[in-house]
PDB file of C-alpha atoms in Angstrom:
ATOM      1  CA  UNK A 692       0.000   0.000   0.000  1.00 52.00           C
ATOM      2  CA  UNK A 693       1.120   3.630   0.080  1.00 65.00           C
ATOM      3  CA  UNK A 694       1.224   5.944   2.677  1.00 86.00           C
ATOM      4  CA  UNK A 695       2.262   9.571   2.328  1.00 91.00           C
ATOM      5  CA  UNK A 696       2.544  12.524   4.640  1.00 94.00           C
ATOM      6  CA  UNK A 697       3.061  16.276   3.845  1.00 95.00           C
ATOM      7  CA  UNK A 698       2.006  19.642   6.043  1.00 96.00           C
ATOM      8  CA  UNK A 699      -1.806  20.053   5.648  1.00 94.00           C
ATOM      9  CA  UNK A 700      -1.368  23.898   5.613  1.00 96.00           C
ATOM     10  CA  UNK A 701       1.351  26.447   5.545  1.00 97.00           C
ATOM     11  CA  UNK A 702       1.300  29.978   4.981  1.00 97.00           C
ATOM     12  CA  UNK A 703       4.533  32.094   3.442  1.00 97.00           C
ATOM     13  CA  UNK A 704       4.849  35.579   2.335  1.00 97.00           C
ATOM     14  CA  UNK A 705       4.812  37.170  -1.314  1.00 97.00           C
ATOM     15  CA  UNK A 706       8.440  37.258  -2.640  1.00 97.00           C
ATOM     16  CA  UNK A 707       9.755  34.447   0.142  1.00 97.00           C
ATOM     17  CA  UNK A 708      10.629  30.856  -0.878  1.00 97.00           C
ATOM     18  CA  UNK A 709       8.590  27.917   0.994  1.00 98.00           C
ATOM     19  CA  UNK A 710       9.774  24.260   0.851  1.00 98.00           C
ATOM     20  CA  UNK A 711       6.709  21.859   1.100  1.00 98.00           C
ATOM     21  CA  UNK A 712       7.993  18.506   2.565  1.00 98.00           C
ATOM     22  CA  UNK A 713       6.278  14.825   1.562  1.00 96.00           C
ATOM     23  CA  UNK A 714       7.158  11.702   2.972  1.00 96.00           C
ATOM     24  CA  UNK A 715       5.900   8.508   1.694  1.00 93.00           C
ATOM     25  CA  UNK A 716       6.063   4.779   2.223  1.00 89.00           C
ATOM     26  CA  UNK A 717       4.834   2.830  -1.263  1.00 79.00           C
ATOM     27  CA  UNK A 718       5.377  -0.561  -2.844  1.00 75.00           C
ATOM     28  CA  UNK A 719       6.372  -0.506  -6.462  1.00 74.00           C
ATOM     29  CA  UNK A 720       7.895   2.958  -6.546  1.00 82.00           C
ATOM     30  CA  UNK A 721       8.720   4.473 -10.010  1.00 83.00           C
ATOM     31  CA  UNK A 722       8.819   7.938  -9.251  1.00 90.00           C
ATOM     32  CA  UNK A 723       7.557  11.011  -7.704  1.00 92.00           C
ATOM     33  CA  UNK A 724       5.012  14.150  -9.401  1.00 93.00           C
ATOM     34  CA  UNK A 725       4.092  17.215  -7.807  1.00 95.00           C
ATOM     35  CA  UNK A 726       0.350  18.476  -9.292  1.00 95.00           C
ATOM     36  CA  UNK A 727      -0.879  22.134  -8.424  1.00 97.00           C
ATOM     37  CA  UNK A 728      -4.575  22.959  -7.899  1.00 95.00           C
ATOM     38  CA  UNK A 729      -6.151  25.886  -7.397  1.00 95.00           C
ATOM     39  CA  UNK A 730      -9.250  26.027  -5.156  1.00 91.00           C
ATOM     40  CA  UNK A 731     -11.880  24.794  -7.317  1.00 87.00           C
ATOM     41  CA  UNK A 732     -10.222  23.918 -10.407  1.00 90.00           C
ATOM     42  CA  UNK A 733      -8.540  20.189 -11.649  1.00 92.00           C
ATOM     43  CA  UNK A 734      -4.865  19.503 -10.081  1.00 94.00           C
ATOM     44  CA  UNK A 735      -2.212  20.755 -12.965  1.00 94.00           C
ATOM     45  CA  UNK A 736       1.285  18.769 -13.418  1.00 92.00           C
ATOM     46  CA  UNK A 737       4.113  20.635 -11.800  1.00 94.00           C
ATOM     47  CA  UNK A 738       6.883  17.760 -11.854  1.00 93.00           C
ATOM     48  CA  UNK A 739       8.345  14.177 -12.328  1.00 91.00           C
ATOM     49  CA  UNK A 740      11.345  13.238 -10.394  1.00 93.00           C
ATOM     50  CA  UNK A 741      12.629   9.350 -11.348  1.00 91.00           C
ATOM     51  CA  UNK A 742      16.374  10.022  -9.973  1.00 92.00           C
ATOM     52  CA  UNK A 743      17.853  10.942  -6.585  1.00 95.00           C
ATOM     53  CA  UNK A 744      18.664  14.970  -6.651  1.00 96.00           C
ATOM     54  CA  UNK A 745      17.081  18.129  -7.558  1.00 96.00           C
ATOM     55  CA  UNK A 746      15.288  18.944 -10.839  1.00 94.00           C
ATOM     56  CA  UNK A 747      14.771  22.447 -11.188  1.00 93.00           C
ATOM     57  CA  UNK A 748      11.742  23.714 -13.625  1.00 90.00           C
ATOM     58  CA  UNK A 749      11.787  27.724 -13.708  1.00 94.00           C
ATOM     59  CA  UNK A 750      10.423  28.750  -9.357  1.00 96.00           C
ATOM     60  CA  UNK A 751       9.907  25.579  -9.162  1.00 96.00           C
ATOM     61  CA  UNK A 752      12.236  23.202  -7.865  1.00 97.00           C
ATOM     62  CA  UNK A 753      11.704  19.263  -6.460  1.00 97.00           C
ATOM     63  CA  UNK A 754      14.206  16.659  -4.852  1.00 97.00           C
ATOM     64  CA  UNK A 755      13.911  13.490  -4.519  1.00 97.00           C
ATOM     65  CA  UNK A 756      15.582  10.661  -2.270  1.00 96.00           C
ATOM     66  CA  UNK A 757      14.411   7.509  -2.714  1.00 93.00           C
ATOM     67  CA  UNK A 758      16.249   5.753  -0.080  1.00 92.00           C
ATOM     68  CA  UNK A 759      15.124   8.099   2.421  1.00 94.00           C
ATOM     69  CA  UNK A 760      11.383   8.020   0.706  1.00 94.00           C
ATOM     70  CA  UNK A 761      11.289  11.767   0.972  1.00 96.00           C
ATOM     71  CA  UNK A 762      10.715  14.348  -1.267  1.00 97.00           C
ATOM     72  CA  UNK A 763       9.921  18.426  -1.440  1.00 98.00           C
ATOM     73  CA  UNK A 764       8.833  21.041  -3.375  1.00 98.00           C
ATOM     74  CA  UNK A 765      10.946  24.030  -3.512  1.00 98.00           C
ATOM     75  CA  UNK A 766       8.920  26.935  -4.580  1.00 97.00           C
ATOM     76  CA  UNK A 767      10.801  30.326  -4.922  1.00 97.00           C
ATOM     77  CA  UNK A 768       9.988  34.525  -5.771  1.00 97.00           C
ATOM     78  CA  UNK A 769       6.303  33.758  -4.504  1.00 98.00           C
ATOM     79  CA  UNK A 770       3.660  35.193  -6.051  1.00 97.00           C
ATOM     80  CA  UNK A 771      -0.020  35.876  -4.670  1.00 97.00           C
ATOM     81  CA  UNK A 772      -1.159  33.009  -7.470  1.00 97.00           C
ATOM     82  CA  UNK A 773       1.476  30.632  -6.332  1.00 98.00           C
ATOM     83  CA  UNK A 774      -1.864  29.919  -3.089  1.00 98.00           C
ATOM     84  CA  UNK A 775      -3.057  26.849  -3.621  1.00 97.00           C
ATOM     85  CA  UNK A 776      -2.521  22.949  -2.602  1.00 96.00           C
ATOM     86  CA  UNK A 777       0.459  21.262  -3.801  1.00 97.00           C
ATOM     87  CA  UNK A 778      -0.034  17.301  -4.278  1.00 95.00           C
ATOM     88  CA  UNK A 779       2.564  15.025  -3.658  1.00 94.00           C
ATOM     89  CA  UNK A 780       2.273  11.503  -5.976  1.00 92.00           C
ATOM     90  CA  UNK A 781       4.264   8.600  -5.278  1.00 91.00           C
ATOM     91  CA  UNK A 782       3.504   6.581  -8.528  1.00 83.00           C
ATOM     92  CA  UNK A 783       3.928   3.114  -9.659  1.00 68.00           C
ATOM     93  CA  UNK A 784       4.016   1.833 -12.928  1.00 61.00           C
ATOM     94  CA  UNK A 785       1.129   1.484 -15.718  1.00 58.00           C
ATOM     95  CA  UNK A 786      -0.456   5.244 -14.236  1.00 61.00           C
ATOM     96  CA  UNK A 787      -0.913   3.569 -10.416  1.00 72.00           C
ATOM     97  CA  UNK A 788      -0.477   6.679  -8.771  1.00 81.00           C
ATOM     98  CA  UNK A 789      -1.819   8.065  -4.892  1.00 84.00           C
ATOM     99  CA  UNK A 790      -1.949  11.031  -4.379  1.00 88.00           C
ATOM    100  CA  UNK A 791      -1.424  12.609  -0.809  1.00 84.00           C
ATOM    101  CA  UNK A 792      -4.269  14.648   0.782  1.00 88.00           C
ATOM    102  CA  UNK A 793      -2.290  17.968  -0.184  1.00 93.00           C
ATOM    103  CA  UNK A 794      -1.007  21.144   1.340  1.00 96.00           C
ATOM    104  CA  UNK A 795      -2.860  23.961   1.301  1.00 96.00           C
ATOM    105  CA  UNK A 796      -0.038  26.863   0.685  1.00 98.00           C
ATOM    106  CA  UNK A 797      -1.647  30.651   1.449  1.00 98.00           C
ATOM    107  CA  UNK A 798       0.451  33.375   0.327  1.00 98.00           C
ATOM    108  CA  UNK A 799       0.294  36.791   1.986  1.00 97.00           C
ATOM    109  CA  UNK A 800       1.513  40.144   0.959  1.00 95.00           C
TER     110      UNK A 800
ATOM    111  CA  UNK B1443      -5.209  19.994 -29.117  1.00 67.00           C
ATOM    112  CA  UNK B1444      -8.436  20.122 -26.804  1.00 80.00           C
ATOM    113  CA  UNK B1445      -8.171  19.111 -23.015  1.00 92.00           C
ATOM    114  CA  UNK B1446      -9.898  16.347 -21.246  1.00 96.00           C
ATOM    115  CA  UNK B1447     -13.650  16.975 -20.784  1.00 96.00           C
ATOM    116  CA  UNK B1448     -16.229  15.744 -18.826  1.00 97.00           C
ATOM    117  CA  UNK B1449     -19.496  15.373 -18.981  1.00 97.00           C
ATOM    118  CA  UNK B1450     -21.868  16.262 -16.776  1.00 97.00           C
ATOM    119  CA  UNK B1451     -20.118  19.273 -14.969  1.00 96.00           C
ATOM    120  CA  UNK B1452     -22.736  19.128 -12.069  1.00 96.00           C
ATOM    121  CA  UNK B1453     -25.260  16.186 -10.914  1.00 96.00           C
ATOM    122  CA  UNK B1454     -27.929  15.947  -8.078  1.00 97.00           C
ATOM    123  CA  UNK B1455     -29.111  12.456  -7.516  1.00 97.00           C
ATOM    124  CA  UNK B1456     -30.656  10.665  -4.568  1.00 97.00           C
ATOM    125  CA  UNK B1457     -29.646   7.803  -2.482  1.00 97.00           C
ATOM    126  CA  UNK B1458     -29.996   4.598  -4.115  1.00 97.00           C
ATOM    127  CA  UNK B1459     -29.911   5.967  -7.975  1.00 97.00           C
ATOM    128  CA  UNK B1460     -27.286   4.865 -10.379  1.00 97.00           C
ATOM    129  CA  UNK B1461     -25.422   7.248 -11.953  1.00 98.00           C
ATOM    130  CA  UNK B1462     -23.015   7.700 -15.442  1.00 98.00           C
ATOM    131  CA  UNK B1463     -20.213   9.836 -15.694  1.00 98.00           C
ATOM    132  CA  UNK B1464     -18.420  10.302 -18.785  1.00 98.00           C
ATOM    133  CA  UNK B1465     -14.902  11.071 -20.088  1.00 98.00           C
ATOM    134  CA  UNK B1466     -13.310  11.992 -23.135  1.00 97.00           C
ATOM    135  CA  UNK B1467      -9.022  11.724 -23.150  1.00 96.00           C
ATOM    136  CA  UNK B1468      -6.890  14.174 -24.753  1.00 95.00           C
ATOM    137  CA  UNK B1469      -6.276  12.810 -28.669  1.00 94.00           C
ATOM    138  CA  UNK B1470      -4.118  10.205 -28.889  1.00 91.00           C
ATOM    139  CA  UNK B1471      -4.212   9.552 -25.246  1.00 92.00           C
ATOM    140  CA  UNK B1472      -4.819   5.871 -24.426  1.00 92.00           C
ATOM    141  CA  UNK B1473      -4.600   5.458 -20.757  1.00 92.00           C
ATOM    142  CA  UNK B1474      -7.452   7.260 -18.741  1.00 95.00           C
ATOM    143  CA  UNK B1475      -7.446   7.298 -14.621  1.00 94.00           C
ATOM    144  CA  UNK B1476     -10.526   8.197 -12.316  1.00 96.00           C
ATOM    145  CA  UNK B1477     -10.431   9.709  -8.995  1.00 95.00           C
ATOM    146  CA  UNK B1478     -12.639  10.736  -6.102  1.00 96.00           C
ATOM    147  CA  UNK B1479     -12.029  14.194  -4.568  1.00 94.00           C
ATOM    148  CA  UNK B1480     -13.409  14.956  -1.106  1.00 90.00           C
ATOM    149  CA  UNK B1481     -12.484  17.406   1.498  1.00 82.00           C
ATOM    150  CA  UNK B1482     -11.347  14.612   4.048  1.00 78.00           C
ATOM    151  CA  UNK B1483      -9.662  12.511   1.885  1.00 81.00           C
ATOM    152  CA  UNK B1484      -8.148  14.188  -0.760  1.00 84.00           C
ATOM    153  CA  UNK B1485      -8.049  12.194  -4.608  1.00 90.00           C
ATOM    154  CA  UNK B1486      -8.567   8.802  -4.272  1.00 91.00           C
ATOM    155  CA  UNK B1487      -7.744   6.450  -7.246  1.00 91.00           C
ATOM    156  CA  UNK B1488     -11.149   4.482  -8.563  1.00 94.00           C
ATOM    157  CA  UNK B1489      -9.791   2.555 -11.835  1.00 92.00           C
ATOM    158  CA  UNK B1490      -7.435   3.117 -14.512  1.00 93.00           C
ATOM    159  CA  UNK B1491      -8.350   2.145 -17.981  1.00 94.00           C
ATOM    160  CA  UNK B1492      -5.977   1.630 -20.932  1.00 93.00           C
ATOM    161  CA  UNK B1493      -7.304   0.232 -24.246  1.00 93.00           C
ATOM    162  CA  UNK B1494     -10.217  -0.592 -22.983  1.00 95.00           C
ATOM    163  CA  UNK B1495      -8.664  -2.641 -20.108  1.00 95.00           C
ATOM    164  CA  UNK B1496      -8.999  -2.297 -16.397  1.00 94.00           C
ATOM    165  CA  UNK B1497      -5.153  -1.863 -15.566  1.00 90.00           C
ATOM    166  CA  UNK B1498      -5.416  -0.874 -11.923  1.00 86.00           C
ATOM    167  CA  UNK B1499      -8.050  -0.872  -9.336  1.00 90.00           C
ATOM    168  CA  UNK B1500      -8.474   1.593  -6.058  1.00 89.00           C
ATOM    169  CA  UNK B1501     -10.029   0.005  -2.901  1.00 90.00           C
ATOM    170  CA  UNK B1502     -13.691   1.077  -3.825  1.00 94.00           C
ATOM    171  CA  UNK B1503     -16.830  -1.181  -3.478  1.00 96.00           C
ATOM    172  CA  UNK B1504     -18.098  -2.523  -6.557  1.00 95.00           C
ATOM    173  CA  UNK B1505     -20.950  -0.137  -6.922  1.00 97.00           C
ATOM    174  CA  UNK B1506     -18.173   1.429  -8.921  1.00 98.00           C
ATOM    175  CA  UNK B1507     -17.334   0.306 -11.885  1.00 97.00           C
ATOM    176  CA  UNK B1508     -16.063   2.078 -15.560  1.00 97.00           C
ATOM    177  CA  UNK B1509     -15.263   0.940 -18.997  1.00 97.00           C
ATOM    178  CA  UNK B1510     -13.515   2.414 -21.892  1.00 97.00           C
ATOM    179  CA  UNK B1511     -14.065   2.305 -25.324  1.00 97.00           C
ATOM    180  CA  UNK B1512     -12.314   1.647 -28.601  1.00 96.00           C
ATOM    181  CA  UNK B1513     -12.152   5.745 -29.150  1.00 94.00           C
ATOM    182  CA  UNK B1514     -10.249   6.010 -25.713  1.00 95.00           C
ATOM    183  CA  UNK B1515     -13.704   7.891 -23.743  1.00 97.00           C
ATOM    184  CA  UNK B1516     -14.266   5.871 -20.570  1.00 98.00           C
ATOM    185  CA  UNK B1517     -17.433   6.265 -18.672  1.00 98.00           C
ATOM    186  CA  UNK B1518     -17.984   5.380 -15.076  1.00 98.00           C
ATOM    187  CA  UNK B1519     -20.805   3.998 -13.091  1.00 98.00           C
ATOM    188  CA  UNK B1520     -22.121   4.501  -9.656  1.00 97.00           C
ATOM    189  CA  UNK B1521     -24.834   2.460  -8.836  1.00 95.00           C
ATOM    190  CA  UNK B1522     -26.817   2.432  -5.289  1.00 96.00           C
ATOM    191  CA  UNK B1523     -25.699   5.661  -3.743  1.00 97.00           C
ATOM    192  CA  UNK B1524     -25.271   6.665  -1.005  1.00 97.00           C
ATOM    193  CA  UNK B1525     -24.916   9.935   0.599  1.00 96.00           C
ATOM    194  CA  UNK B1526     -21.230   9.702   0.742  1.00 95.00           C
ATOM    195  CA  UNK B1527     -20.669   9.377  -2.418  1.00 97.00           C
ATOM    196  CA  UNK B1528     -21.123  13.227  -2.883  1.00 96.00           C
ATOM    197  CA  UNK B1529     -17.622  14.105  -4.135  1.00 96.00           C
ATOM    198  CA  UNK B1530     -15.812  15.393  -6.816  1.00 96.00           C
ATOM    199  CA  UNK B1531     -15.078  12.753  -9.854  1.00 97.00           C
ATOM    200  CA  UNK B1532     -11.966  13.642 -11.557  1.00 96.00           C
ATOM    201  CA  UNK B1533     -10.453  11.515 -14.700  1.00 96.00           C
ATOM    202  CA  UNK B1534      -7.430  12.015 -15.924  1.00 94.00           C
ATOM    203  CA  UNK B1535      -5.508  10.503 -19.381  1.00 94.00           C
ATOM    204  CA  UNK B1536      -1.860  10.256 -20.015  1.00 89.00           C
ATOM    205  CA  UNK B1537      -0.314   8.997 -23.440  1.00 85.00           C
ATOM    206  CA  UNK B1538       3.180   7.078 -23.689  1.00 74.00           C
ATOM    207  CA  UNK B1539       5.386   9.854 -24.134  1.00 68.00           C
ATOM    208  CA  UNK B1540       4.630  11.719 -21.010  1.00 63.00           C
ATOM    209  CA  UNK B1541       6.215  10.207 -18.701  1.00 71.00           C
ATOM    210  CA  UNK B1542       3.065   9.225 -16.594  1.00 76.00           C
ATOM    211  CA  UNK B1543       2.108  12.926 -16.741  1.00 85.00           C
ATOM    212  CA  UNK B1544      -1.827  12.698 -15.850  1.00 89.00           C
ATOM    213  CA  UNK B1545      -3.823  15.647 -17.829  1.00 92.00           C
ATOM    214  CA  UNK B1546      -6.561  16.045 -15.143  1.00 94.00           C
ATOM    215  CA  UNK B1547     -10.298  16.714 -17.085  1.00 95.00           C
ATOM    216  CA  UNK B1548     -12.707  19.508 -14.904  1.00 94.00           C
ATOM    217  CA  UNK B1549     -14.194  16.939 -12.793  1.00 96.00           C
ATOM    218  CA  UNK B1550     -18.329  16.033 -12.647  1.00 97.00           C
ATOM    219  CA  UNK B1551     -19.620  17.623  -9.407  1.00 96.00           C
ATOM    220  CA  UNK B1552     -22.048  14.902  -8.041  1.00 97.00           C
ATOM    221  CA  UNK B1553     -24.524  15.807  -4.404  1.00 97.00           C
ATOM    222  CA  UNK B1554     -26.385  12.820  -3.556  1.00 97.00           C
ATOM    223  CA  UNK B1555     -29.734  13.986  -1.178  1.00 96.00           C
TER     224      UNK B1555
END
């Protein structure tokens, strides 16, 4: 089975840099994604990470160790848009993928 | 090239109706994922589907079942519900060359009374 763990809130301020923090235990890992979704709206792909280290995608940054089953999000230069929840996906093969329950990130001025 | 969409955006049934929810992949997209969305829970995986196979199965009852069909669009079926079913229903298709990248469709709003 899988079981995966990440803040279920966290607040940061407009311009700061926030690290959102997953931890997951799963059977038949292949890899890690990161989805975005917006209150109201369908989760949006953000990353993939297959290999131990740090893939780095324009503010947005995630690392992956797979020994240590961890994994964040690095999300830098906030922006007010940048609020919403951040998924963390431990994924399997042939599209098996569980999603955690999310954290909802509010940005402030 | 047009998104995923799903059909109905918004449902009301009652408790022990049946219900049909449809989905229509990106083109070219092969592989098509469902998921229930609730507040508590978060997405939970229903069923994958990939030419017109049941790949993967979630840890739902099996009031819920789906199929797929030759043109990739998968429906899904509820039948008996209940009250917490009330959720968000989200599908989702990837093709082979995105890496597992899901393309998430709207979602069907469905309140069960």
């Amino acid at each position: 089975g899988q079981n995966i763990d990440q803040p279920t809130e966290m607040t940061a301020t407009e311009g700061a840099i926030v690290q959102i923090n997953c931890t997951y235990q799963t059977s038949g890992f292949n890899g890690l994604f990161w989805y975005q979704q917006h209150a109201g709206e369908a989760p949006t792909f953000l990353s993939y990470n297959v290999l131990d280290g740090l893939e780095e995608k324009g503010r947005f940054s995630s690392f992956l160790s797979r020994s240590k089953g961890y994994s964040y999000l690095l999300l830098k230069e906030l922006q007010m848009k940048d609020s919403a929840s951040y998924l963390c996906a431990p994924g399997g093969g042939y599209q098996k993928v569980t999603f955690g329950i999310g954290t909802k990130l509010q940005v402030i001025p | 090239k047009a998104g995923v969409t799903q059909t109905p955006r918004y449902l009301i049934k009652t408790r022990g109706q049946q219900v049909t929810l449809s989905c229509s992949p990106i083109s070219g997209h092969r592989s098509v994922s469902w998921y229930q969305q609730t507040p508590g829970q978060g997405l939970q995986f229903l069923f994958e589907y990939f030419s017109e196979t049941q790949r993967n199965k979630g840890n739902f009852p099996g009031r819920f079942s789906g199929r797929q069909f030759s043109n990739s669009r998968s429906e899904m079926n509820v039948s008996t519900l209940e009250l917490g079913d009330s959720a968000l229903y989200l599908c989702a298709s990837s093709g082979l060359s995105n890496r597992g990248e899901q393309f998430f469709g709207p979602g069907t709003r469905l309140t069960v009374l």
